Amino acid sequence: MKRKKLIFIPVLIYILFITVNFSFDQKDSKKLHRNLKTGHKIPSLNKNRLHRPPRSQYAADQVLIKFKSRTTHHQISSALSFYRVKPLRQIPEIDVFQVQIPSDLTVEEMLALLKRNPDVEYAEPNYKTHILATPNDTLFQYQYALHNTGQIIGSVPGSPQGKNLADINAPEAWEESKGNQDIIIAVIDSGVDFDHTDLSEKMISRGRDFVNDDMDATDDYYHGTFISGIIAADTNNKEGIAGVSWNCKILPIKAIDNDGTGLYTWMIEAITWAADQGVDIINMSIGGDAPSDALKDALEDAYQKGVLIAAAAGNDTEPVLYPAAYDDYVLAVAATDYNDNRTTWSNFGPQIDVAAPGERILSCVPTWYFGQGSIPYGYGSGTSASVSHVSGLAALIKSIKPWLSPKDIMNIIRYTADDINRNEHPGLDEYVGYGRINMEKALVPVKIK
Amino acid sequence: MFKIKTFFVGLLILMFSSGLIFSQYPEQSLLSNIKIKPGIGLDYFSRTVRAKDEDTTNRIKCFFLTLNTEFEINDGFSITAILGYSISNFNSMTFRNIPVSLELDVGSIGGLLGGLNLNMNILRLRNFEMDISGRIYYSKSTKQTWDIPGLSVEGTAEGKPSLLTVQAGPVFTYTGFAYFLPYVNFSYNKLWGKFKMDETIQDLTGSEEKKLTGRSDLSLSVGFIYEISRNLTVKAEGILMPHSDFKNSDFGSMFRLIYVFN
């Protein structure tokens, strides 16, 4: 106990530096705003058809037929007449006929007949395709981290372009889970802007402020609002951005003051308080250079209470910060970019578990941040953003598999990651850990063959 | 449970082998008043199953290749011992109660099969006969191991399915033709199954056991018995297990080639 006190006192003097060094692109934000205001309406991607229709659906009166290459036109015409099918279309590149079948036959019966014909190479139903669970949030198209189609990330000239599929496969994973509103993610940060339309409905309470020692975690910096947006912004509400976990809720806890720094005590108290509130996940997009036994004890306490803790590795191309460096209790997250490369500034070390997109991430900022005339969204970079994606994923896993322990969820996130730097560093490495997280593999059943 | 299974398998092997041995010496056999009919068979069914506590259904498909020995104990009562090989397809069955969810796309899974068939005549009326027939099949697959693809580390899944089918009901046969006996069979037709899946991904492990039941418990079979010669008989039937949404009903078929020692 005495030893703990001795360690605790010097720890109090450590000033924390937020691990991110965000640079908001105000021009982008204003341009987005102009787009919205001047009739350049960002189109709805799915017109409210969010859910996949039942699987294995196909047109009830059509089949596709491909005849063997040796079959003559005359033989094909005869065969189509014989089966009483009406050609609707031919796809000449692959010699496939789309035909309408007689009303007295089902697709299955028609296929059974066709498959007996030696001239038919294959015949199959005309299956219906489906849209994935794409949210209708107007700025979703800029969230390459969730769904990267190789789009331009931003709306001002010179905005970078992402690489197709360099993302965490969010829409595919949302088919399996959009999160459970009983799952609570504590965001230990600078608080949250409770007036933000993409966040106001997502908070379970006004939270806790350890900086001012009250029960109102209002954000007077910006960082906590940004982080909360990535994790669980109100999604599919036809405005703003999509959160990783659509339905999960946030408990904001303020442990960073209005200049972006904080004391370890605030962080430590925030961890223990969050664990006592029964949260499922703690997101820590903050960190400091110094180890602390008190911090470690707080993390262990939360971990033993069944809380998964994810923390940012840091942005200085240096060893992993604390608490991320406490490997036994914390999932340490590094940053990748829109091309699926590790960012040059992401911290590294043996404690790194996984990586997630952290370069040029679009999220919420406080409504007062850019001032009037701008929309409350902006781009930022940092492992803070990376860990927020991971916390969102952890919340989705916990939503559908509530019996799993923090260790199990951490392992699922690790083992389902894509080893994006396998050419240079195959397997587990100090830069991206097991790899960039893959929400689809972590949530959607993996086909075994 | 193990003892019951062991006893059941032992009994089948004993019946099956003794039948074959005695059938070689019909006149000297202690069972000389028993007619022994060895045969081979092929059964197929495609059935919708539902796992306990789950809303979704799956369709499983099974082939049973069987060796049969029928003991016709007296006119109108017979017992058939069945041994064979089963090929089951559980594709698209999904396991979500393990850490990393898995969906089967492994194709056919082989296993061993044992069964018994009982047939008892209870009524003969001019050209019609009514029998009571009962059949039980139990198939168990050997443990299968599959790699889990796409992970950042090596992971494996081990699956072990088993199936039990019980069928019982009246059979109405028309005996007006000389060598061709068409029949209709209404049956209580129940299927139970188990599929245990164990997952191991480094230190991440999990296990899920699905308890399966067939969606339909009733079946209608239409078939015939055709005597090709004095010694050789063919039996074939089609089975329909209707659902409320008739289009998705389950179905099956059965074929037997039976040799009769005279």
XYZ file of C-alpha atoms in Angstrom:
711
model
C 0.000 0.000 0.000
C 2.812 2.351 0.999
C 4.628 1.516 -2.194
C 1.539 2.298 -4.213
C 1.235 5.698 -2.575
C 4.841 6.434 -3.333
C 4.277 5.659 -6.967
C 0.942 7.372 -7.063
C 2.217 10.785 -5.924
C 4.739 11.311 -8.735
C 2.212 9.976 -11.165
C -0.066 12.876 -10.287
C 2.410 15.320 -11.699
C 2.447 13.726 -15.063
C 0.591 15.742 -17.537
C -1.044 13.718 -20.233
C -0.812 14.593 -23.808
C -3.516 13.500 -25.996
C -2.156 11.019 -28.414
C -3.708 12.576 -31.425
C -2.649 15.541 -33.323
C -5.760 16.254 -35.240
C -5.739 18.627 -38.112
C -9.226 19.384 -39.156
C -9.721 20.272 -42.732
C -11.981 23.244 -42.355
C -12.063 23.772 -46.099
C -13.411 20.294 -46.585
C -15.980 20.846 -43.935
C -17.157 24.067 -45.497
C -17.244 22.496 -48.919
C -19.375 19.675 -47.593
C -21.630 22.252 -46.094
C -21.881 24.097 -49.385
C -22.753 20.879 -51.117
C -25.592 20.322 -48.735
C -26.863 23.877 -48.913
C -26.647 24.606 -52.610
C -28.545 21.688 -53.958
C -25.592 19.381 -54.543
C -27.499 16.919 -52.506
C -25.504 13.902 -51.456
C -27.769 11.148 -52.645
C -29.243 8.524 -50.408
C -27.491 5.304 -51.159
C -30.292 2.936 -50.474
C -33.623 4.728 -50.246
C -34.355 3.157 -46.892
C -34.048 -0.409 -48.135
C -31.602 -1.358 -45.500
C -32.244 -4.949 -44.944
C -31.314 -7.746 -47.186
C -34.308 -9.579 -48.558
C -34.487 -13.266 -47.689
C -31.590 -15.169 -49.163
C -31.757 -17.553 -52.122
C -34.483 -15.513 -53.754
C -34.791 -15.616 -57.476
C -37.196 -14.555 -60.168
C -40.126 -16.957 -60.039
C -40.652 -17.003 -63.805
C -37.153 -16.836 -65.238
C -34.073 -18.974 -65.662
C -30.667 -18.463 -67.252
C -29.462 -20.982 -69.827
C -26.099 -21.490 -71.442
C -25.859 -23.915 -74.312
C -22.706 -25.801 -75.143
C -20.506 -24.060 -77.693
C -21.078 -26.743 -80.315
C -24.834 -26.057 -80.297
C -26.025 -24.331 -83.471
C -28.412 -21.376 -83.566
C -31.035 -23.618 -85.091
C -30.684 -26.161 -82.281
C -30.917 -23.389 -79.703
C -34.074 -21.962 -81.284
C -35.601 -25.418 -81.431
C -34.730 -26.102 -77.819
C -36.216 -22.825 -76.631
C -39.417 -23.563 -78.548
C -39.500 -27.106 -77.252
C -39.329 -25.935 -73.639
C -41.913 -23.212 -74.346
C -39.617 -20.570 -72.918
C -39.670 -16.985 -74.107
C -36.230 -15.415 -74.627
C -36.050 -12.102 -72.796
C -32.448 -11.203 -73.302
C -29.153 -12.651 -74.403
C -25.858 -11.738 -72.795
C -23.639 -12.188 -75.861
C -20.294 -11.919 -74.036
C -20.979 -15.134 -72.183
C -23.676 -16.646 -74.443
C -26.246 -16.817 -71.699
C -29.973 -16.585 -72.382
C -32.373 -15.051 -69.920
C -35.723 -16.722 -70.591
C -39.238 -16.612 -69.227
C -40.570 -20.038 -68.352
C -44.129 -21.307 -68.959
C -46.537 -20.393 -66.180
C -47.399 -24.041 -65.481
C -43.823 -24.886 -64.498
C -41.778 -23.855 -61.502
C -38.190 -22.749 -61.797
C -37.072 -26.019 -60.204
C -39.070 -28.112 -62.660
C -37.772 -26.112 -65.597
C -34.197 -26.483 -64.408
C -34.644 -30.216 -63.951
C -35.848 -30.492 -67.555
C -33.064 -28.327 -68.936
C -30.342 -30.163 -67.091
C -31.329 -33.350 -68.858
C -30.667 -31.764 -72.228
C -27.126 -32.706 -73.391
C -26.840 -29.420 -75.287
C -27.258 -27.364 -72.136
C -23.983 -26.474 -70.422
C -25.771 -25.063 -67.417
C -29.091 -23.665 -66.356
C -29.739 -21.756 -63.182
C -32.306 -19.530 -61.511
C -32.125 -15.808 -62.146
C -31.129 -14.950 -58.606
C -31.934 -11.616 -57.057
C -29.099 -9.527 -55.828
C -29.321 -7.459 -52.686
C -27.868 -4.371 -51.168
C -25.765 -4.570 -48.079
C -26.715 -2.760 -44.928
C -25.543 0.568 -46.234
C -26.584 3.418 -43.987
C -28.229 6.489 -45.457
C -26.073 8.949 -43.553
C -25.205 11.708 -45.986
C -21.474 11.704 -45.290
C -21.068 7.932 -45.263
C -19.441 8.056 -48.695
C -16.441 9.798 -47.144
C -15.996 7.161 -44.444
C -13.503 5.043 -46.333
C -12.518 3.287 -43.125
C -15.914 1.603 -43.032
C -16.350 1.058 -46.746
C -13.553 1.860 -49.150
C -14.473 1.776 -52.811
C -11.458 3.741 -53.906
C -13.429 6.939 -53.490
C -12.026 10.446 -53.164
C -11.877 11.151 -49.434
C -13.076 14.706 -49.280
C -14.772 17.172 -51.536
C -12.056 19.725 -52.205
C -9.597 19.454 -55.080
C -6.547 17.477 -54.110
C -8.350 15.216 -51.650
C -6.677 11.827 -51.502
C -8.129 8.728 -53.049
C -8.414 5.460 -51.168
C -7.703 1.968 -52.378
C -10.652 -0.264 -53.045
C -11.273 -2.687 -50.156
C -8.735 -1.041 -47.837
C -11.364 -0.894 -45.120
C -12.716 -2.808 -42.157
C -15.689 -4.304 -44.062
C -18.359 -2.615 -42.005
C -21.428 -2.967 -44.281
C -20.813 -6.698 -44.610
C -20.568 -7.011 -40.830
C -23.686 -4.922 -40.222
C -25.619 -7.672 -41.967
C -24.842 -9.761 -38.899
C -25.031 -7.157 -36.161
C -25.763 -3.493 -35.842
C -25.258 -3.636 -32.119
C -27.422 -3.931 -29.069
C -28.510 -0.831 -27.195
C -27.750 -2.557 -23.901
C -24.057 -2.578 -24.729
C -22.377 0.478 -23.247
C -19.048 1.906 -24.356
C -17.374 4.265 -21.924
C -15.443 6.950 -23.788
C -12.775 8.275 -21.445
C -11.797 11.473 -23.181
C -12.674 15.164 -23.235
C -16.410 14.552 -22.924
C -19.021 14.901 -25.624
C -21.121 17.592 -27.247
C -24.595 16.636 -26.063
C -26.152 18.995 -28.628
C -24.675 17.195 -31.619
C -27.506 15.709 -33.663
C -25.492 12.588 -34.451
C -24.735 11.962 -30.775
C -27.449 13.436 -28.573
C -29.577 10.271 -28.642
C -26.635 7.967 -28.116
C -25.605 8.991 -24.606
C -26.997 7.026 -21.682
C -26.496 9.963 -19.326
C -24.611 13.246 -18.941
C -21.696 11.070 -17.827
C -19.031 12.017 -15.325
C -16.488 14.830 -15.364
C -13.342 14.108 -13.350
C -11.707 17.355 -14.495
C -14.335 19.575 -12.883
C -15.580 16.867 -10.529
C -19.221 16.931 -11.521
C -21.743 14.807 -13.369
C -21.681 16.602 -16.695
C -19.136 15.434 -19.247
C -19.657 18.278 -21.696
C -16.850 18.486 -24.227
C -14.920 21.758 -24.114
C -12.115 20.503 -26.325
C -13.423 18.453 -29.332
C -11.647 15.141 -29.085
C -14.216 13.136 -27.153
C -16.972 14.210 -29.539
C -14.870 13.077 -32.481
C -14.142 9.685 -30.885
C -17.765 9.113 -29.844
C -18.878 9.782 -33.420
C -16.645 7.059 -34.833
C -17.764 4.530 -32.253
C -21.503 5.031 -32.278
C -22.805 8.086 -34.141
C -26.524 7.949 -34.771
C -26.624 5.872 -37.923
C -29.111 5.624 -40.736
C -30.680 8.906 -39.653
C -30.199 10.504 -43.088
C -27.588 12.936 -41.853
C -23.977 13.089 -40.855
C -21.885 9.996 -40.473
C -22.352 6.342 -39.598
C -20.996 4.903 -36.355
C -19.314 1.515 -36.237
C -21.860 0.246 -33.724
C -25.244 1.573 -34.841
C -27.270 0.791 -31.782
C -24.805 0.670 -28.908
C -24.768 3.497 -26.372
C -22.032 5.704 -24.987
C -21.207 6.742 -21.466
C -19.047 9.877 -21.769
C -16.416 10.372 -19.102
C -14.344 13.512 -19.052
C -10.702 13.023 -18.078
C -9.135 15.544 -20.482
C -9.467 19.273 -19.946
C -10.022 22.074 -22.425
C -6.395 22.223 -23.553
C -6.244 18.523 -24.379
C -4.335 17.311 -21.347
C -5.222 15.503 -18.158
C -3.882 13.943 -15.019
C -3.361 10.245 -14.558
C -5.648 10.399 -11.521
C -8.527 11.554 -13.702
C -7.859 8.693 -16.084
C -7.515 6.150 -13.279
C -10.692 7.299 -11.563
C -12.477 7.294 -14.889
C -11.517 3.658 -15.491
C -12.639 2.451 -12.068
C -15.837 4.522 -12.195
C -16.700 3.186 -15.670
C -16.129 -0.396 -14.518
C -18.384 0.197 -11.520
C -21.142 1.500 -13.817
C -21.120 -1.883 -15.562
C -19.931 -0.720 -18.959
C -18.912 -3.375 -21.466
C -16.153 -1.562 -23.304
C -13.801 1.259 -22.371
C -12.351 3.305 -25.206
C -9.156 5.165 -24.335
C -7.994 7.378 -27.162
C -5.612 8.940 -24.680
C -2.292 7.957 -23.231
C 0.888 9.027 -21.535
C 4.576 8.174 -21.734
C 4.988 6.991 -18.155
C 4.097 3.635 -16.667
C 2.021 3.697 -13.529
C 1.197 0.888 -11.128
C -1.961 2.701 -10.121
C -3.054 2.854 -13.740
C -2.221 -0.807 -14.150
C -4.235 -1.687 -11.044
C -7.225 0.242 -12.359
C -7.002 -1.543 -15.698
C -6.724 -4.923 -14.003
C -9.722 -4.118 -11.826
C -11.828 -3.210 -14.854
C -10.614 -6.231 -16.800
C -11.494 -8.547 -13.928
C -14.965 -7.018 -13.898
C -15.425 -8.131 -17.502
C -14.681 -4.854 -19.254
C -12.804 -4.870 -22.546
C -10.364 -1.967 -22.766
C -8.977 -0.695 -26.044
C -6.367 2.052 -26.176
C -4.459 4.063 -28.737
C -0.800 3.242 -29.320
C 0.172 6.878 -29.946
C 1.195 8.995 -32.902
C 4.876 9.784 -32.523
C 6.668 6.833 -34.188
C 7.774 5.882 -30.694
C 7.148 3.036 -28.272
C 3.548 2.346 -27.353
C 2.014 4.708 -24.783
C 0.281 3.776 -21.544
C -2.336 2.396 -20.969
C -2.048 0.683 -24.388
C 1.307 -0.788 -23.331
C -0.340 -2.800 -20.527
C -0.664 -5.807 -22.740
C -2.395 -8.128 -20.295
C -5.473 -5.961 -19.956
C -5.576 -3.663 -22.956
C -5.924 -4.051 -26.695
C -3.287 -1.751 -28.201
C -4.220 -0.282 -31.560
C -1.986 1.149 -34.289
C -3.087 3.173 -37.323
C -3.413 2.379 -41.018
C -4.351 4.646 -43.893
C -6.755 4.572 -46.829
C -4.340 2.373 -48.799
C -4.094 -0.238 -46.049
C -0.575 0.818 -45.147
C 0.615 1.528 -41.636
C 0.853 5.264 -41.128
C 4.352 6.589 -40.722
C 3.534 8.242 -37.402
C 1.849 5.299 -35.659
C 3.673 4.113 -32.524
C 5.045 0.607 -32.503
C 6.157 -2.115 -30.145
C 5.490 -5.692 -29.081
C 2.291 -4.620 -27.331
C 0.547 -3.699 -30.587
C -2.371 -6.076 -31.072
C -4.108 -4.800 -34.174
C -4.387 -1.783 -36.435
C -7.351 0.123 -37.827
C -7.785 3.111 -40.125
C -6.589 6.304 -38.480
C -5.617 8.582 -41.340
C -8.087 11.218 -42.513
C -11.073 9.911 -40.614
C -14.348 11.813 -40.831
C -16.311 12.212 -37.622
C -18.323 14.569 -35.456
C -16.920 17.721 -33.931
C -18.695 19.906 -31.398
C -21.322 22.161 -32.918
C -19.380 25.226 -31.743
C -16.022 24.013 -33.050
C -15.992 25.414 -36.581
C -18.405 28.210 -35.819
C -21.637 29.135 -37.512
C -22.080 28.268 -41.185
C -20.156 25.025 -40.981
C -21.388 21.543 -40.427
C -20.156 19.863 -37.229
C -18.013 17.271 -38.940
C -14.347 17.187 -39.818
C -11.437 14.990 -40.730
C -8.829 13.946 -38.208
C -5.923 11.530 -38.010
C -4.465 9.533 -35.177
C -4.465 6.215 -33.399
C -7.313 7.727 -31.368
C -9.506 7.253 -34.417
C -8.089 3.759 -34.991
C -8.931 2.535 -31.510
C -12.446 3.940 -31.831
C -13.105 1.608 -34.760
C -11.849 -1.287 -32.647
C -14.054 -0.344 -29.694
C -17.041 -0.197 -32.015
C -16.234 -3.668 -33.298
C -15.807 -4.992 -29.752
C -19.257 -3.615 -28.912
C -20.797 -5.394 -31.906
C -19.180 -8.697 -30.925
C -20.377 -8.292 -27.356
C -23.855 -7.487 -28.681
C -24.296 -10.859 -30.347
C -22.081 -12.933 -28.041
C -22.585 -11.489 -24.587
C -21.133 -14.549 -22.865
C -17.629 -13.923 -24.210
C -14.944 -12.658 -21.850
C -12.834 -9.576 -22.638
C -9.957 -11.909 -23.438
C -12.087 -13.864 -25.914
C -13.255 -10.699 -27.663
C -9.707 -9.381 -27.814
C -8.615 -12.653 -29.378
C -11.426 -12.634 -31.913
C -10.402 -9.133 -32.983
C -6.749 -10.207 -33.177
C -7.228 -13.499 -34.975
C -9.695 -12.245 -37.563
C -7.499 -9.316 -38.597
C -6.059 -9.086 -42.109
C -2.277 -9.318 -42.129
C -1.858 -6.294 -44.402
C 1.934 -6.139 -44.129
C 2.569 -9.863 -44.534
C 5.021 -9.259 -47.376
C 7.426 -7.319 -45.130
C 6.444 -8.669 -41.699
C 4.499 -11.916 -41.955
C 2.456 -12.812 -38.900
C 2.355 -10.884 -35.660
C 4.613 -7.841 -35.770
C 5.347 -4.647 -33.880
C 3.733 -2.336 -36.428
C 0.217 -3.579 -37.057
C 0.138 -6.509 -34.636
C -1.988 -9.266 -36.135
C -3.162 -6.894 -38.850
C -5.900 -4.432 -39.747
C -9.191 -5.406 -38.152
C -11.823 -7.066 -40.319
C -15.335 -6.641 -38.977
C -16.817 -9.085 -41.438
C -14.594 -11.952 -40.363
C -15.079 -11.131 -36.706
C -18.873 -11.150 -36.960
C -20.170 -12.939 -40.036
C -19.944 -16.749 -40.019
C -16.771 -17.885 -41.766
C -17.418 -20.560 -44.368
C -15.426 -23.705 -43.765
C -14.863 -25.892 -46.786
C -25.985 -44.392 -23.666
C -22.774 -46.034 -24.830
C -23.998 -49.458 -23.666
C -27.269 -49.074 -25.536
C -25.427 -48.103 -28.696
C -22.937 -50.956 -28.313
C -25.752 -53.438 -27.718
C -27.662 -52.130 -30.718
C -24.670 -52.351 -33.042
C -23.717 -55.793 -31.703
C -27.231 -57.083 -32.231
C -27.268 -55.786 -35.774
C -23.943 -57.360 -36.622
C -25.039 -60.659 -35.080
C -28.338 -60.666 -36.949
C -26.730 -59.607 -40.147
C -23.908 -62.153 -40.093
C -26.025 -65.028 -38.817
C -28.534 -64.306 -41.517
C -25.888 -64.505 -44.178
C -24.400 -67.711 -42.743
C -27.708 -69.496 -42.281
C -28.911 -68.413 -45.657
C -26.167 -70.553 -47.226
C -27.565 -73.704 -45.609
C -31.308 -73.189 -45.499
C -32.219 -76.868 -45.044
C -29.813 -77.564 -42.178
C -30.375 -74.335 -40.382
C -31.877 -74.142 -36.948
C -33.860 -71.375 -38.487
C -35.162 -73.551 -41.287
C -38.645 -72.151 -40.930
C -37.305 -68.649 -41.260
C -36.954 -67.234 -44.735
C -33.802 -65.166 -45.066
C -33.573 -62.435 -47.660
C -30.286 -60.560 -47.999
C -30.278 -57.445 -50.086
C -28.766 -54.106 -50.831
C -30.437 -50.758 -50.565
C -30.155 -47.070 -51.251
C -32.052 -44.467 -49.269
C -32.109 -40.754 -49.883
C -33.876 -37.979 -48.090
C -33.790 -34.215 -47.995
C -35.280 -32.868 -44.784
C -35.740 -29.530 -43.162
C -34.370 -29.480 -39.642
C -34.551 -26.925 -36.898
C -32.059 -26.626 -34.071
C -33.390 -26.309 -30.543
C -33.802 -22.674 -29.456
C -33.192 -21.383 -32.971
C -35.604 -19.845 -35.427
C -33.785 -20.681 -38.603
C -34.045 -23.966 -40.437
C -31.610 -25.931 -42.536
C -32.066 -28.576 -45.148
C -29.963 -31.661 -44.733
C -29.501 -34.300 -47.384
C -28.548 -37.890 -46.679
C -27.685 -40.961 -48.707
C -27.701 -44.329 -46.979
C -26.004 -47.245 -48.762
C -27.147 -50.335 -46.930
C -26.761 -54.093 -46.705
C -29.950 -55.679 -45.435
C -30.851 -59.083 -44.113
C -34.547 -59.734 -43.773
C -35.732 -62.545 -41.522
C -39.245 -63.568 -42.481
C -40.131 -65.392 -39.274
C -43.554 -66.487 -40.368
C -45.928 -65.483 -43.058
C -46.563 -61.829 -42.428
C -43.901 -60.995 -39.859
C -40.354 -59.999 -40.675
C -37.403 -58.252 -39.125
C -34.667 -56.671 -41.233
C -31.210 -55.864 -39.921
C -29.539 -52.994 -41.742
C -25.875 -51.993 -41.788
C -24.359 -49.448 -44.061
C -22.585 -46.258 -44.874
C -24.161 -42.842 -44.635
C -23.292 -39.723 -46.567
C -24.801 -36.595 -45.044
C -24.708 -33.010 -46.205
C -25.267 -30.287 -43.617
C -24.114 -27.395 -45.806
C -25.221 -23.907 -44.757
C -25.705 -24.960 -41.151
C -24.335 -22.084 -39.101
C -22.734 -22.116 -35.671
C -22.973 -18.776 -33.921
C -22.451 -19.879 -30.342
C -18.711 -20.240 -30.703
C -16.222 -17.356 -30.635
C -15.748 -17.090 -34.400
C -19.015 -18.016 -36.092
C -18.773 -20.733 -38.713
C -20.912 -21.838 -41.623
C -20.586 -25.329 -43.030
C -19.744 -25.570 -46.696
C -17.871 -28.838 -46.438
C -19.986 -31.039 -48.694
C -20.665 -34.631 -47.771
C -19.691 -36.172 -44.462
C -19.357 -39.963 -44.332
C -20.365 -42.178 -41.442
C -21.610 -45.574 -40.350
C -25.189 -46.612 -40.210
C -27.240 -49.255 -38.413
C -30.939 -49.899 -38.545
C -33.840 -52.233 -37.993
C -37.034 -52.711 -39.927
C -40.101 -54.536 -38.635
C -43.081 -55.526 -40.718
C -46.239 -57.244 -39.471
C -49.303 -58.147 -41.450
C -52.525 -57.423 -39.603
C -55.198 -57.668 -42.266
C -55.829 -59.466 -45.558
C -58.937 -58.611 -47.527
C -59.385 -59.929 -51.075
C -56.727 -58.026 -53.053
C -55.636 -55.773 -50.239
C -53.304 -56.198 -47.333
C -52.636 -53.985 -44.408
C -49.323 -54.161 -42.563
C -47.806 -52.235 -39.726
C -44.253 -51.234 -40.534
C -41.592 -49.634 -38.393
C -38.062 -48.593 -39.211
C -35.243 -47.088 -37.205
C -31.921 -45.784 -38.556
C -29.000 -44.440 -36.596
C -26.027 -42.938 -38.382
C -22.929 -41.477 -36.846
C -20.118 -39.758 -38.666
C -16.501 -39.934 -37.789
C -15.025 -36.737 -36.363
C -14.206 -34.330 -39.175
C -11.560 -31.622 -38.979
C -11.531 -28.519 -41.123
C -9.199 -25.539 -41.309
C -10.814 -22.172 -40.638
C -9.791 -19.968 -43.569
C -8.873 -16.304 -43.559
C -7.567 -15.982 -40.019
C -4.321 -14.298 -39.053
C -3.381 -17.483 -37.167
C -4.126 -21.156 -37.692
C -7.481 -22.367 -36.531
C -9.420 -25.592 -36.843
C -12.988 -26.742 -36.429
C -14.020 -30.277 -35.554
C -17.489 -31.513 -36.303
C -19.276 -34.708 -35.373
C -22.849 -35.201 -36.578
C -25.266 -38.018 -35.838
C -28.819 -38.720 -36.963
C -31.632 -40.927 -35.740
C -34.764 -41.513 -37.793
C -37.821 -43.417 -36.662
C -40.646 -44.249 -38.993
C -43.806 -46.207 -38.146
C -47.248 -46.557 -39.639
C -49.693 -48.638 -41.667
C -48.904 -49.904 -45.162
C -51.752 -50.621 -47.584
C -50.754 -52.969 -50.414
C -52.713 -53.981 -53.476
C -52.070 -57.661 -54.205
C -54.204 -58.018 -57.294
C -51.273 -58.129 -59.697
C -49.125 -61.237 -59.959
C -45.621 -59.819 -59.590
C -46.231 -56.152 -58.919
C -47.412 -54.975 -55.515
C -48.095 -51.253 -55.245
C -48.455 -49.836 -51.775
C -49.107 -46.674 -49.822
C -47.631 -45.990 -46.398
C -48.688 -43.295 -43.942
C -46.098 -42.873 -41.249
C -45.084 -41.024 -38.199
C -41.622 -40.066 -39.398
C -39.385 -38.409 -36.868
C -35.808 -37.234 -37.218
C -33.472 -36.263 -34.416
C -29.911 -35.193 -34.886
C -26.917 -33.755 -33.148
C -24.070 -31.742 -34.517
C -21.232 -30.874 -32.192
C -18.750 -28.301 -33.395
C -15.511 -27.607 -31.544
C -13.438 -24.586 -32.479
C -9.789 -24.047 -31.636
C -7.955 -20.897 -32.687
C -4.783 -20.773 -30.620
C -6.009 -20.107 -27.070
C -9.479 -19.172 -28.266
C -11.743 -22.189 -27.957
C -15.442 -22.843 -28.066
C -17.927 -25.615 -28.504
C -21.494 -25.717 -29.756
C -23.876 -28.632 -29.933
C -26.965 -28.337 -32.031
C -29.890 -30.583 -31.212
C -31.827 -31.013 -34.406
C -35.343 -32.163 -35.100
C -37.056 -32.666 -38.429
C -39.606 -30.023 -39.272
C -42.171 -32.534 -40.461
C -43.204 -35.586 -38.429
C -45.542 -37.223 -40.898
C -44.846 -38.795 -44.243
C -46.672 -40.326 -47.133
C -44.865 -42.985 -49.148
C -45.925 -44.501 -52.404
C -44.020 -47.489 -53.707
C -44.047 -50.913 -55.195
C -42.518 -54.344 -54.839
C -41.686 -56.045 -58.093
C -40.613 -59.664 -58.349
C -38.114 -59.812 -61.164
C -37.625 -63.551 -60.716
C -38.276 -66.196 -58.069
C -35.172 -65.080 -56.245
C -34.912 -61.427 -57.013
C -37.210 -58.658 -55.865
C -37.067 -54.911 -56.244
C -38.669 -52.515 -53.815
C -38.858 -48.791 -54.453
C -40.735 -45.928 -52.895
C -41.000 -42.191 -52.920
C -41.597 -40.347 -49.668
C -43.221 -36.984 -49.138
C -43.065 -35.167 -45.803
C -45.398 -32.226 -46.302
C -45.113 -28.819 -44.652
C -47.680 -26.108 -44.304
C -45.875 -24.322 -47.148
C -46.211 -27.275 -49.460
C -43.654 -26.069 -51.992
C -40.878 -26.523 -49.465
C -41.942 -29.976 -48.347
C -39.346 -32.587 -47.572
C -38.945 -35.663 -49.665
C -37.048 -38.886 -49.923
C -36.770 -42.136 -51.790
C -35.839 -45.709 -51.072
C -34.664 -48.541 -53.265
C -33.991 -52.164 -52.321
C -32.731 -55.119 -54.315
C -33.581 -58.268 -52.359
C -32.407 -61.806 -52.956
C -34.561 -64.628 -51.681
C -33.042 -68.028 -50.838
C -35.442 -70.846 -51.576
